Short mmCIF file of C-alpha atoms (C1' of nucleotides) in Angstrom, two decimals:
data_model
loop_
_atom_site.label_atom_id
_atom_site.label_comp_id
_atom_site.label_asym_id
_atom_site.label_seq_id
_atom_site.Cartn_x
_atom_site.Cartn_y
_atom_site.Cartn_z
CA MET A 1 15.61 3.94 -3.71
CA PHE A 2 17.23 6.79 -5.41
CA LEU A 3 15.53 9.54 -6.99
CA PRO A 4 16.37 10.66 -10.74
CA LYS A 5 18.28 12.93 -8.44
CA ASN A 6 19.71 11.12 -5.78
CA LEU A 7 21.05 9.31 -8.88
CA ARG A 8 22.53 11.68 -10.72
CA GLU A 9 24.58 13.06 -7.94
CA ASN A 10 25.91 10.01 -6.52
CA VAL A 11 26.73 7.90 -9.39
CA ALA A 12 30.17 6.76 -8.74
CA GLU A 13 29.29 5.94 -4.99
CA ILE A 14 26.40 3.75 -6.14
CA LYS A 15 28.30 2.38 -8.24
CA ILE A 16 31.41 1.64 -5.93
CA SER A 17 28.43 0.24 -3.81
CA LEU A 18 27.14 -1.89 -6.29
CA GLU A 19 30.35 -3.37 -7.13
CA LYS A 20 31.17 -4.36 -3.18
CA ARG A 21 27.70 -6.02 -3.12
CA GLY A 22 29.61 -8.09 -6.51
CA GLU A 23 26.21 -6.34 -8.54
CA SER A 24 26.75 -4.72 -11.80
CA SER A 25 26.90 -1.58 -11.80
CA SER A 26 25.65 -2.10 -15.17
CA SER A 27 22.49 -0.67 -15.06
CA ILE A 28 22.98 2.60 -13.37
CA ASP A 29 24.70 3.98 -16.53
CA GLN A 30 21.15 2.70 -18.18
CA ALA A 31 19.40 4.43 -16.06
CA ILE A 32 21.36 7.67 -16.57
CA LYS A 33 21.02 7.49 -20.48
CA LEU A 34 17.52 7.10 -19.24
CA ASP A 35 17.02 10.03 -17.36
CA GLU A 36 18.84 12.27 -19.50
CA GLU A 37 16.95 11.36 -22.38
CA ARG A 38 13.58 12.05 -19.91
CA ARG A 39 14.65 15.25 -19.14
CA GLU A 40 15.32 16.84 -22.65
CA ILE A 41 11.30 15.51 -23.31
CA ILE A 42 10.33 17.17 -19.97
CA ALA A 43 11.65 20.50 -21.51
CA GLU A 44 10.58 19.92 -24.51
CA VAL A 45 6.46 19.23 -23.61
CA GLU A 46 6.62 21.69 -20.27
CA GLN A 47 7.04 24.46 -23.90
CA LEU A 48 4.96 23.34 -25.62
CA GLU A 49 2.28 23.17 -22.38
CA HIS A 50 3.61 26.86 -21.85
CA ARG A 51 1.80 27.67 -24.91
CA ARG A 52 -1.13 25.86 -25.36
CA ASN A 53 -2.02 27.36 -21.44
CA THR A 54 -1.29 30.87 -23.03
CA GLU A 55 -3.13 30.70 -26.39
CA SER A 56 -5.75 29.09 -24.83
CA VAL A 57 -6.42 32.05 -22.42
CA GLN A 58 -5.63 33.73 -25.47
CA ILE A 59 -8.59 32.24 -27.04
CA GLY A 60 -11.28 32.58 -24.47
CA GLU A 61 -10.50 36.18 -24.34
CA LEU A 62 -11.12 36.27 -28.29
CA LYS A 63 -14.38 34.44 -28.25
CA ALA A 64 -15.56 36.57 -25.21
CA ALA A 65 -14.55 39.38 -27.97
CA GLY A 66 -16.58 38.34 -30.47
CA GLU A 67 -13.31 37.74 -32.74
CA GLU A 68 -14.65 34.22 -34.04
CA SER A 69 -12.32 33.67 -36.89
CA LYS A 70 -9.41 34.68 -35.09
CA ALA A 71 -10.31 31.99 -32.20
CA GLU A 72 -11.08 29.40 -35.55
CA GLY A 73 -7.15 29.89 -36.26
CA LEU A 74 -5.68 29.09 -33.02
CA ILE A 75 -7.83 26.37 -32.42
CA GLU A 76 -6.98 24.54 -34.83
CA GLU A 77 -2.96 25.15 -34.10
CA MET A 78 -3.44 24.20 -30.81
CA ALA A 79 -5.08 20.95 -31.66
CA ARG A 80 -1.81 20.38 -33.46
CA ILE A 81 0.44 21.01 -30.40
CA LYS A 82 -1.84 19.33 -28.62
CA GLN A 83 -1.19 15.71 -31.17
CA GLN A 84 2.40 16.26 -30.09
CA ILE A 85 2.35 17.00 -26.33
CA GLN A 86 0.04 13.40 -26.41
CA GLN A 87 3.34 11.85 -28.71
CA LEU A 88 6.08 13.44 -26.14
CA ASN A 89 3.99 12.37 -22.91
CA ASP A 90 3.59 8.53 -24.32
CA GLN A 91 7.57 8.38 -25.12
CA LEU A 92 7.92 9.77 -21.82
CA GLY A 93 5.78 7.57 -19.82
CA GLU A 94 7.81 4.69 -21.40
CA LEU A 95 10.79 6.67 -20.13
CA ASP A 96 9.87 6.89 -17.23
CA ARG A 97 8.86 3.45 -16.62
CA GLN A 98 11.98 2.11 -17.37
CA LEU A 99 13.88 4.00 -15.13
CA GLU A 100 11.91 3.04 -12.34
CA ASP A 101 12.35 -0.22 -12.95
CA ILE A 102 16.08 0.61 -12.35
CA LEU A 103 15.56 2.43 -9.56
CA LEU A 104 13.08 0.03 -7.64
CA ARG A 105 15.88 -2.30 -7.87
CA ILE A 106 19.25 -0.63 -6.98
CA PRO A 107 19.92 -1.23 -3.06
CA ASN A 108 21.22 1.06 -1.05
CA ILE A 109 24.82 2.48 -0.84
CA LEU A 110 27.26 0.70 2.07
CA ASP A 111 28.07 2.69 4.85
CA GLU A 112 31.97 3.18 4.78
CA SER A 113 32.13 1.05 7.85
CA VAL A 114 30.94 -2.04 6.11
CA PRO A 115 33.83 -4.98 5.95
CA ILE A 116 34.07 -5.94 2.08
CA GLY A 117 33.45 -9.92 1.31
CA ALA A 118 31.40 -11.89 -0.56
CA ASP A 119 29.01 -14.17 1.54
CA ASN A 120 28.81 -14.62 5.35
CA SER A 121 32.32 -16.29 5.83
CA GLU A 122 33.53 -12.66 5.66
CA ASN A 123 31.09 -10.96 7.97
CA ARG A 124 33.29 -9.23 10.90
CA LEU A 125 33.23 -10.60 14.75
CA GLU A 126 32.31 -7.60 17.09
CA LYS A 127 31.84 -8.94 20.08
CA GLN A 128 31.26 -13.11 22.16
CA VAL A 129 29.12 -12.54 24.88
CA GLY A 130 28.97 -15.96 27.40
CA GLU A 131 30.83 -19.25 26.72
CA PRO A 132 29.42 -22.04 24.02
CA PHE A 133 28.29 -25.02 25.98
CA LYS A 134 29.94 -27.39 27.62
CA ALA A 135 28.52 -30.63 29.13
CA ASP A 136 29.50 -33.98 29.81
CA PHE A 137 26.98 -35.55 27.53
CA ASP A 138 25.82 -34.67 23.76
CA PRO A 139 23.49 -32.00 23.34
CA LEU A 140 20.25 -33.05 21.65
CA PRO A 141 19.11 -31.11 18.99
CA HIS A 142 15.83 -29.09 19.68
CA TRP A 143 13.48 -31.10 17.87
CA GLU A 144 13.96 -34.47 19.23
CA LEU A 145 14.20 -32.98 23.06
CA GLY A 146 11.32 -30.64 22.29
CA THR A 147 9.40 -33.70 20.93
CA ALA A 148 10.57 -35.83 24.10
CA ARG A 149 10.04 -33.62 26.21
CA GLY A 150 6.45 -33.06 24.50
CA LEU A 151 6.59 -29.26 23.96
CA LEU A 152 7.08 -30.01 20.28
CA ASP A 153 4.97 -31.72 17.53
CA LEU A 154 6.46 -31.42 14.52
CA GLU A 155 4.32 -34.80 12.96
CA ARG A 156 0.76 -32.72 13.84
CA ALA A 157 2.23 -29.56 11.80
CA GLN A 158 2.68 -31.38 8.64
CA LYS A 159 -0.38 -32.59 8.72
CA ILE A 160 -2.57 -29.72 8.73
CA SER A 161 0.48 -27.27 6.97
CA GLY A 162 3.42 -29.63 6.10
CA SER A 163 7.18 -28.75 6.24
CA ARG A 164 8.21 -26.07 7.73
CA PHE A 165 5.48 -25.68 10.47
CA SER A 166 5.42 -26.47 14.31
CA VAL A 167 2.79 -27.21 16.45
CA LEU A 168 3.98 -25.86 19.86
CA PRO A 169 2.01 -27.93 22.80
CA GLY A 170 1.59 -27.70 26.11
CA LYS A 171 4.74 -26.02 27.80
CA GLY A 172 5.76 -25.81 24.60
CA ALA A 173 3.26 -22.79 23.78
CA ARG A 174 3.64 -21.62 27.11
CA LEU A 175 6.79 -20.98 26.73
CA GLU A 176 6.86 -19.34 23.53
CA ARG A 177 4.21 -16.77 24.81
CA ALA A 178 6.44 -16.24 27.96
CA LEU A 179 9.07 -15.16 25.50
CA ILE A 180 6.40 -12.89 23.57
CA ASN A 181 5.61 -11.10 26.74
CA PHE A 182 9.00 -10.97 28.22
CA MET A 183 10.60 -9.60 24.95
CA LEU A 184 7.68 -6.69 24.41
CA ASP A 185 8.22 -6.12 28.12
CA ILE A 186 11.78 -5.43 28.26
CA GLN A 187 11.34 -3.08 24.81
CA SER A 188 8.39 -1.21 24.89
CA GLY A 189 9.38 -0.84 29.44
CA GLU A 190 12.87 -0.23 29.55
CA ASN A 191 14.42 0.13 26.41
CA GLY A 192 11.34 3.02 25.82
CA TYR A 193 9.49 1.71 22.27
CA GLN A 194 6.52 1.95 21.74
CA GLU A 195 4.36 -0.78 21.71
CA ILE A 196 2.07 -1.13 18.75
CA MET A 197 -0.08 -4.14 17.05
CA THR A 198 -0.51 -4.50 13.65
CA PRO A 199 -2.20 -5.74 11.03
CA VAL A 200 -0.56 -8.89 9.03
CA LEU A 201 -1.34 -8.60 6.00
CA VAL A 202 -0.68 -5.56 3.52
CA LYS A 203 -1.14 -4.06 0.79
CA PRO A 204 1.38 -4.28 -2.13
CA GLU A 205 2.58 -0.57 -1.67
CA ALA A 206 3.62 -1.40 1.90
CA MET A 207 5.92 -4.01 0.75
CA GLU A 208 7.12 -1.97 -1.85
CA GLY A 209 8.19 1.17 1.04
CA THR A 210 10.50 -1.25 2.77
CA GLY A 211 11.80 -2.76 -0.03
CA GLN A 212 10.17 -6.42 -0.54
CA LEU A 213 8.69 -5.85 -3.73
CA PRO A 214 9.55 -5.31 -6.61
CA LYS A 215 12.57 -7.78 -5.86
CA PHE A 216 11.56 -9.60 -3.79
CA ALA A 217 8.09 -10.84 -4.75
CA ALA A 218 9.11 -14.65 -4.94
CA ASP A 219 9.56 -14.55 -0.98
CA MET A 220 6.22 -14.03 0.03
CA TYR A 221 2.81 -14.87 0.39
CA ARG A 222 0.40 -13.09 -1.44
CA THR A 223 -3.67 -13.49 -1.08
CA THR A 224 -4.89 -14.12 -4.10
CA ASP A 225 -8.65 -12.95 -4.16
CA ASP A 226 -7.29 -9.24 -3.02
CA GLY A 227 -4.13 -8.95 -3.37
CA LEU A 228 -3.03 -8.33 0.10
CA TYR A 229 0.57 -10.10 1.77
CA LEU A 230 1.32 -11.75 4.57
CA ILE A 231 4.44 -9.56 5.88
CA PRO A 232 7.92 -11.48 6.50
CA THR A 233 8.76 -9.55 9.44
CA ALA A 234 6.55 -6.45 11.29
CA GLU A 235 9.31 -4.14 9.96
CA VAL A 236 6.81 -3.66 7.29
CA SER A 237 3.71 -2.78 9.04
CA LEU A 238 5.21 -0.85 12.04
CA LEU A 239 7.59 1.22 8.80
CA ASN A 240 4.24 2.06 7.00
CA LEU A 241 2.27 3.22 9.30
CA TYR A 242 4.36 6.58 8.92
CA ARG A 243 4.05 6.48 5.13
CA GLU A 244 3.37 9.86 3.45
CA GLU A 245 3.65 11.30 6.71
CA ILE A 246 5.77 14.41 7.21
CA LEU A 247 6.37 14.12 10.91
CA SER A 248 6.85 17.00 13.51
CA PRO A 249 10.67 16.86 15.01
CA ASP A 250 9.92 16.34 18.30
CA VAL A 251 8.08 13.00 17.84
CA LEU A 252 11.60 11.47 17.22
CA PRO A 253 13.57 9.58 17.09
CA LEU A 254 10.06 7.44 16.98
CA LYS A 255 10.79 4.19 18.30
CA LEU A 256 8.58 0.97 17.71
CA THR A 257 8.30 -2.04 18.87
CA GLY A 258 5.78 -4.92 17.89
CA TRP A 259 5.35 -8.83 18.63
CA THR A 260 3.93 -10.93 14.83
CA PRO A 261 3.75 -14.01 13.44
CA CYS A 262 6.19 -13.21 9.95
CA PHE A 263 5.45 -15.47 7.11
CA ARG A 264 8.38 -16.23 4.39
CA ARG A 265 8.11 -18.93 1.31
CA GLU A 266 11.90 -19.58 2.17
CA ALA A 267 11.73 -20.16 -1.74
CA GLY A 268 15.46 -20.13 -2.50
CA ALA A 269 16.00 -22.24 0.93
CA HIS A 270 16.04 -26.03 -0.51
CA GLY A 271 17.27 -27.69 1.55
CA LYS A 272 18.72 -25.55 4.50
CA ASP A 273 17.62 -26.56 7.88
CA THR A 274 14.97 -29.01 7.32
CA ARG A 275 14.45 -30.68 10.01
CA GLY A 276 13.77 -28.39 13.44
CA ILE A 277 12.23 -24.92 13.37
CA MET A 278 14.73 -22.98 12.60
CA ARG A 279 13.93 -22.00 9.55
CA GLN A 280 9.79 -22.10 8.99
CA HIS A 281 7.26 -20.35 6.54
CA GLN A 282 5.39 -19.02 10.12
CA PHE A 283 7.02 -17.47 13.11
CA ASN A 284 6.89 -15.02 16.05
CA LYS A 285 8.95 -12.17 15.79
CA VAL A 286 9.14 -9.16 18.46
CA GLU A 287 10.93 -6.30 16.05
CA LEU A 288 12.27 -2.48 16.73
CA VAL A 289 11.60 -0.30 14.56
CA ALA A 290 13.11 3.61 14.83
CA ILE A 291 12.48 6.75 12.60
CA CYS A 292 14.74 8.91 12.98
CA ARG A 293 16.79 12.60 12.13
CA PRO A 294 19.66 11.40 9.69
CA GLU A 295 22.34 12.47 11.68
CA GLU A 296 20.93 10.11 15.61
CA SER A 297 20.57 7.16 12.98
CA GLU A 298 24.25 5.77 13.63
CA GLU A 299 24.23 6.54 17.23
CA LEU A 300 20.35 4.52 17.48
CA HIS A 301 21.84 1.99 15.46
CA ASN A 302 24.25 0.83 17.97
CA ASP A 303 21.48 0.95 20.88
CA LEU A 304 19.00 -0.45 19.05
CA LEU A 305 21.75 -3.41 19.04
CA GLY A 306 22.34 -3.32 21.99
CA ASP A 307 18.12 -3.58 22.99
CA ALA A 308 18.42 -6.59 20.84
CA CYS A 309 20.80 -7.99 22.85
CA SER A 310 19.66 -7.21 26.28
CA ILE A 311 17.27 -10.03 25.59
CA LEU A 312 19.70 -12.65 25.03
CA ASN A 313 21.51 -11.03 28.23
CA ARG A 314 18.79 -11.71 30.36
CA LEU A 315 18.15 -14.81 28.81
CA GLU A 316 22.35 -15.17 29.60
CA LEU A 317 21.82 -17.38 26.17
CA PRO A 318 25.57 -17.55 24.58
CA TYR A 319 25.95 -15.35 21.34
CA ARG A 320 28.07 -12.75 19.53
CA ILE A 321 27.96 -9.63 16.92
CA VAL A 322 28.84 -9.44 14.20
CA THR A 323 28.86 -6.72 11.09
CA LEU A 324 27.79 -7.75 7.99
CA CYS A 325 29.83 -7.70 4.96
CA SER A 326 29.31 -5.51 1.98
CA GLY A 327 28.26 -9.25 0.31
CA ASP A 328 26.13 -10.33 2.74
CA THR A 329 24.44 -7.20 3.71
CA GLY A 330 20.52 -6.72 2.68
CA PHE A 331 18.82 -4.88 -0.41
CA SER A 332 18.18 -1.93 1.89
CA ALA A 333 20.42 -1.65 4.67
CA ALA A 334 23.41 0.61 4.34
CA LYS A 335 25.09 -1.62 7.28
CA THR A 336 23.85 -4.46 9.11
CA TYR A 337 24.66 -5.98 12.54
CA ASP A 338 23.80 -9.93 13.05
CA ILE A 339 23.13 -11.09 16.43
CA GLU A 340 24.19 -14.98 16.35
CA VAL A 341 23.54 -17.36 19.16
CA TRP A 342 25.15 -20.67 20.09
CA ILE A 343 23.41 -23.63 18.81
CA PRO A 344 24.78 -26.88 20.75
CA SER A 345 23.43 -29.41 18.15
CA GLN A 346 25.37 -27.36 15.66
CA ASN A 347 27.79 -26.33 17.09
CA ARG A 348 27.95 -22.91 16.19
CA TYR A 349 26.38 -19.75 16.15
CA ARG A 350 23.07 -18.98 14.39
CA GLU A 351 21.45 -15.37 13.29
CA ILE A 352 18.96 -14.32 16.21
CA SER A 353 18.53 -11.03 14.99
CA SER A 354 19.59 -8.63 12.27
CA CYS A 355 19.57 -5.12 13.10
CA SER A 356 20.22 -2.60 9.96
CA ASN A 357 20.54 1.60 9.42
CA CYS A 358 18.55 1.59 6.44
CA THR A 359 18.81 5.81 6.11
CA ALA A 360 17.03 7.21 4.00
CA PHE A 361 16.70 4.42 1.66
CA GLN A 362 12.98 3.48 2.99
CA ALA A 363 11.87 6.83 4.14
CA ARG A 364 12.30 7.76 0.10
CA ARG A 365 10.78 5.35 -1.09
CA ALA A 366 7.68 4.97 1.66
CA MET A 367 8.06 9.22 1.81
CA ILE A 368 8.57 9.87 5.43
CA GLN A 369 10.10 12.75 5.72
CA TYR A 370 9.95 15.24 8.72
CA ARG A 371 9.94 19.05 8.88
CA PRO A 372 13.14 20.53 11.05
CA ALA A 373 11.75 23.33 12.26
CA PRO A 374 8.67 25.42 11.02
CA GLY A 375 8.38 26.58 7.81
CA GLU A 376 11.75 24.86 6.94
CA LYS A 377 11.84 22.16 4.51
CA ALA A 378 10.80 18.65 5.14
CA ARG A 379 13.65 16.08 4.69
CA TYR A 380 13.41 12.20 4.35
CA CYS A 381 14.33 10.56 7.72
CA HIS A 382 16.63 7.54 8.72
CA THR A 383 15.10 4.89 9.39
CA LEU A 384 16.34 1.39 11.62
CA ASN A 385 14.95 -1.97 12.32
CA GLY A 386 16.23 -5.01 14.05
CA SER A 387 14.51 -7.79 15.53
CA GLY A 388 14.17 -7.86 19.22
CA ILE A 389 14.21 -10.75 18.40
CA ALA A 390 13.32 -14.00 16.71
CA VAL A 391 10.87 -15.56 19.32
CA GLY A 392 11.25 -18.91 17.31
CA ARG A 393 14.63 -18.87 17.05
CA CYS A 394 14.90 -18.02 20.80
CA TRP A 395 12.74 -20.71 21.90
CA LEU A 396 14.99 -23.21 20.37
CA ALA A 397 18.14 -21.51 21.25
CA LEU A 398 16.48 -21.63 25.25
CA ILE A 399 15.92 -25.32 25.24
CA GLU A 400 19.17 -26.13 23.50
CA ASN A 401 21.30 -24.68 25.34
CA TYR A 402 19.52 -25.48 29.31
CA GLN A 403 19.23 -28.97 28.53
CA GLU A 404 20.59 -31.41 31.01
CA LYS A 405 21.55 -34.91 31.16
CA THR A 406 18.35 -36.10 31.98
CA GLY A 407 16.85 -34.55 29.20
CA GLU A 408 15.28 -31.44 31.48
CA ILE A 409 15.23 -28.03 30.78
CA THR A 410 16.08 -25.41 33.04
CA VAL A 411 14.20 -22.26 32.68
CA PRO A 412 16.25 -19.46 32.58
CA ASP A 413 15.65 -17.41 35.36
CA ALA A 414 14.40 -13.95 33.81
CA LEU A 415 11.88 -15.72 32.33
CA ARG A 416 10.35 -17.78 35.62
CA PRO A 417 8.21 -15.18 36.51
CA TYR A 418 6.62 -15.55 32.77
CA LEU A 419 5.93 -19.12 33.24
CA ASP A 420 4.15 -19.15 36.63
CA GLY A 421 7.89 -19.14 39.11
CA LEU A 422 8.17 -23.39 36.97
CA LYS A 423 12.07 -24.09 37.42
CA LYS A 424 12.52 -27.00 34.90
CA LEU A 425 10.60 -27.82 31.43
"C1'" G B 1 -23.31 -9.34 0.52
"C1'" G B 2 -27.32 -4.62 0.11
"C1'" A B 3 -28.62 0.71 0.04
"C1'" G B 4 -26.61 5.75 -0.09
"C1'" A B 5 -23.72 9.78 0.96
"C1'" G B 6 -18.90 12.01 0.15
"C1'" G B 7 -13.08 12.46 -1.62
"C1'" U B 8 -10.62 19.83 -2.75
"C1'" G B 9 -3.94 22.74 0.96
"C1'" G B 10 -1.75 21.79 7.91
"C1'" C B 11 -7.27 21.92 9.39
"C1'" U B 12 -12.41 23.50 8.97
"C1'" G B 13 -14.56 24.49 3.94
"C1'" A B 14 -16.77 27.86 -0.60
"C1'" G B 15 -16.26 26.54 -5.99
"C1'" U B 16 -18.16 21.39 -9.63
"C1'" C B 17 -24.96 22.07 -11.76
"C1'" C B 18 -24.25 26.86 -16.21
"C1'" G B 19 -15.84 24.18 -18.23
"C1'" G B 20 -12.14 30.08 -19.18
"C1'" U B 21 -6.16 34.83 -15.37
"C1'" U B 22 -8.98 29.39 -9.28
"C1'" G B 23 -3.03 26.70 -6.75
"C1'" A B 24 -7.60 27.42 -5.78
"C1'" A B 25 -12.89 32.07 -1.52
"C1'" A B 26 -13.16 32.82 3.67
"C1'" G B 27 -12.16 30.99 8.58
"C1'" C B 28 -8.47 28.49 11.85
"C1'" G B 29 -3.48 27.19 12.76
"C1'" C B 30 0.94 28.21 12.26
"C1'" C B 31 5.59 31.95 11.18
"C1'" G B 32 7.65 37.10 11.08
"C1'" C B 33 7.43 42.16 12.13
"C1'" A B 34 4.12 46.13 15.45
"C1'" C B 35 2.21 47.48 19.28
"C1'" U B 36 3.16 46.41 25.08
"C1'" C B 37 7.46 45.92 30.97
"C1'" G B 38 6.27 40.67 29.12
"C1'" A B 39 1.98 37.91 27.47
"C1'" A B 40 -2.78 37.91 25.78
"C1'" A B 41 -6.04 40.39 22.29
"C1'" U B 42 -5.30 43.75 18.30
"C1'" G B 43 -3.12 45.21 13.67
"C1'" C B 44 0.07 44.47 9.21
"C1'" G B 45 2.44 40.95 6.27
"C1'" G B 46 3.66 35.70 5.03
"C1'" U B 47 2.55 30.78 4.72
"C1'" A B 48 1.39 23.55 -0.54
"C1'" U B 49 4.59 19.70 -2.97
"C1'" G B 50 7.52 17.91 -6.76
"C1'" C B 51 9.69 18.66 -10.95
"C1'" C B 52 12.82 20.74 -15.52
"C1'" C B 53 15.15 24.70 -17.55
"C1'" U B 54 18.47 29.11 -16.02
"C1'" U B 55 21.55 31.51 -12.51
"C1'" U B 56 27.85 33.35 -8.89
"C1'" A B 57 23.31 32.73 -5.76
"C1'" G B 58 17.82 31.45 -0.77
"C1'" U B 59 18.11 33.84 -8.93
"C1'" G B 60 14.80 34.15 -12.61
"C1'" G B 61 11.34 31.69 -15.68
"C1'" G B 62 8.36 27.27 -16.42
"C1'" C B 63 5.11 22.27 -16.02
"C1'" A B 64 2.68 19.08 -13.03
"C1'" U B 65 -0.42 18.17 -8.60
"C1'" C B 66 -8.24 19.37 -6.16
"C1'" G B 67 -8.85 10.46 -4.00
"C1'" U B 68 -6.34 7.66 -8.54
"C1'" G B 69 -6.22 6.14 -13.88
"C1'" G B 70 -7.70 7.13 -18.35
"C1'" G B 71 -11.32 10.22 -21.69
"C1'" U B 72 -14.07 14.98 -23.85
"C1'" U B 73 -12.23 19.40 -25.28
"C1'" C B 74 -7.89 25.09 -27.42
"C1'" A B 75 -9.26 25.22 -22.55
"C1'" A B 76 -11.01 20.40 -16.87
"C1'" A B 77 -11.59 21.03 -9.26
"C1'" U B 78 -15.56 22.05 -12.94
"C1'" C B 79 -18.02 17.31 -18.68
"C1'" C B 80 -18.00 11.36 -19.28
"C1'" C B 81 -15.57 6.41 -18.10
"C1'" A B 82 -13.46 3.10 -14.95
"C1'" C B 83 -10.95 2.28 -10.23
"C1'" C B 84 -9.61 2.83 -4.74
"C1'" C B 85 -11.18 4.55 -0.15
"C1'" U B 86 -13.91 7.36 3.94
"C1'" C B 87 -18.57 7.59 6.21
"C1'" U B 88 -23.94 6.24 7.28
"C1'" C B 89 -27.74 2.70 7.31
"C1'" C B 90 -29.37 -2.58 6.87
"C1'" G B 91 -27.93 -7.90 6.44
"C1'" C B 92 -24.12 -11.63 8.46
"C1'" C B 93 -20.29 -12.24 11.62
"C1'" A B 94 -15.18 -12.97 15.76
#
RNA sequence: GGAGAGGUGGCUGAGUCCGGUUGAAAGCGCCGCACUCGAAAUGCGGUAUGCCCUUUAGUGGGCAUCGUGGGUUCAAAUCCCACCCUCUCCGCCA
């Protein structure tokens, strides 16, 4: 989010960025107007409050000196000023509310290197790794393959929870768990992230901190009795751990990883990916989060992308990297790389990780700062996040890409230690 | 779920009953300077945040903030109300 000051200082930039995203910039003018009115009133109120403060002291002194009648006169005057202050404060409150409402819904400013485009068809291809699945037979989609091999039970999932949920029996569950452990080991080991286990139910403030609220309330599950939200990604829990903190520079960059289930209502996705487990209301994900100094976020963004890729490299799954175009870049992000894995049954690449640099956008919302040196002013951090990687999609990509004519699924070498050396599923 | 205690600055902790230069004592920590070959110890000085106005300016002035939000009052860390959170004991439970 932008603070009024940010807004004033970056009007042109924010407007241009909004237009690149394909959104209207009219709200910006309105916000500027509100801000001007607000500041006028602030000046007026503070002047009155100053008078109130000084004259209240006088009243005290007069009373102490026994000059009751003089005091009475001042008290009457103060009563009038008090009313004026109250009135102006009411106006101010209303203006603040309106302004904040707009500010909370303005997306981050796009990085200059983000390609201009309307939707995902205009994302820029950066790199392709490995060769798409080739075989002398037609690959089965994962739901057929998984069901046939006893790894997936969508019927029973439907029975207990409905559509967009999955049940993984036996080796299916084992594979999921192996993937989680494998990913966490790589990220917390050689890639240098601190592993953290967090709650998956969080307060609304946490959702606001990372940018899910207020704009995307419809995408989230909310518990009615307590008003807590189920996280759509561990980014919410991990980043908000440091909300309202001023960090010491020697802990930066802070690199965190955690596995959690993620919950999404998929409100706007009716009819999309209705078969199989591509799009679920609940799925596992290993998340990567970094909190850093502004000047290092760009480099860390590339590192983070590399760390996400390292999983696919080891699993030897074919993938490509794209930079999201302006119209496809998410609300909180200044720039996003998507990693897309090859899905044989669909004959195309599908997102399996999204790595974003959110610059200071989330840090301002969540008040995550650091003090460059003792005595210096605190500055907002930059935040980054990326999937490292989505477990459910990895599961299905793996069984599809490693399927054989016989219906068997080969376990990639890197994963065998996590499955008791098992070579086939 | 029941009973009780409490939320004050980076930390510890006064002040709250009896409202009035209290942004808030004291100590610790931290920063600067002095002393020292250097360090420790000691001494002196400094040390919250946000916002508004003003200035050529790292200038000057002001407002707000003692868990949060309301209320009473000329004036509230101090009085009243509601809420949130933490801790202790009991109960229940993976």
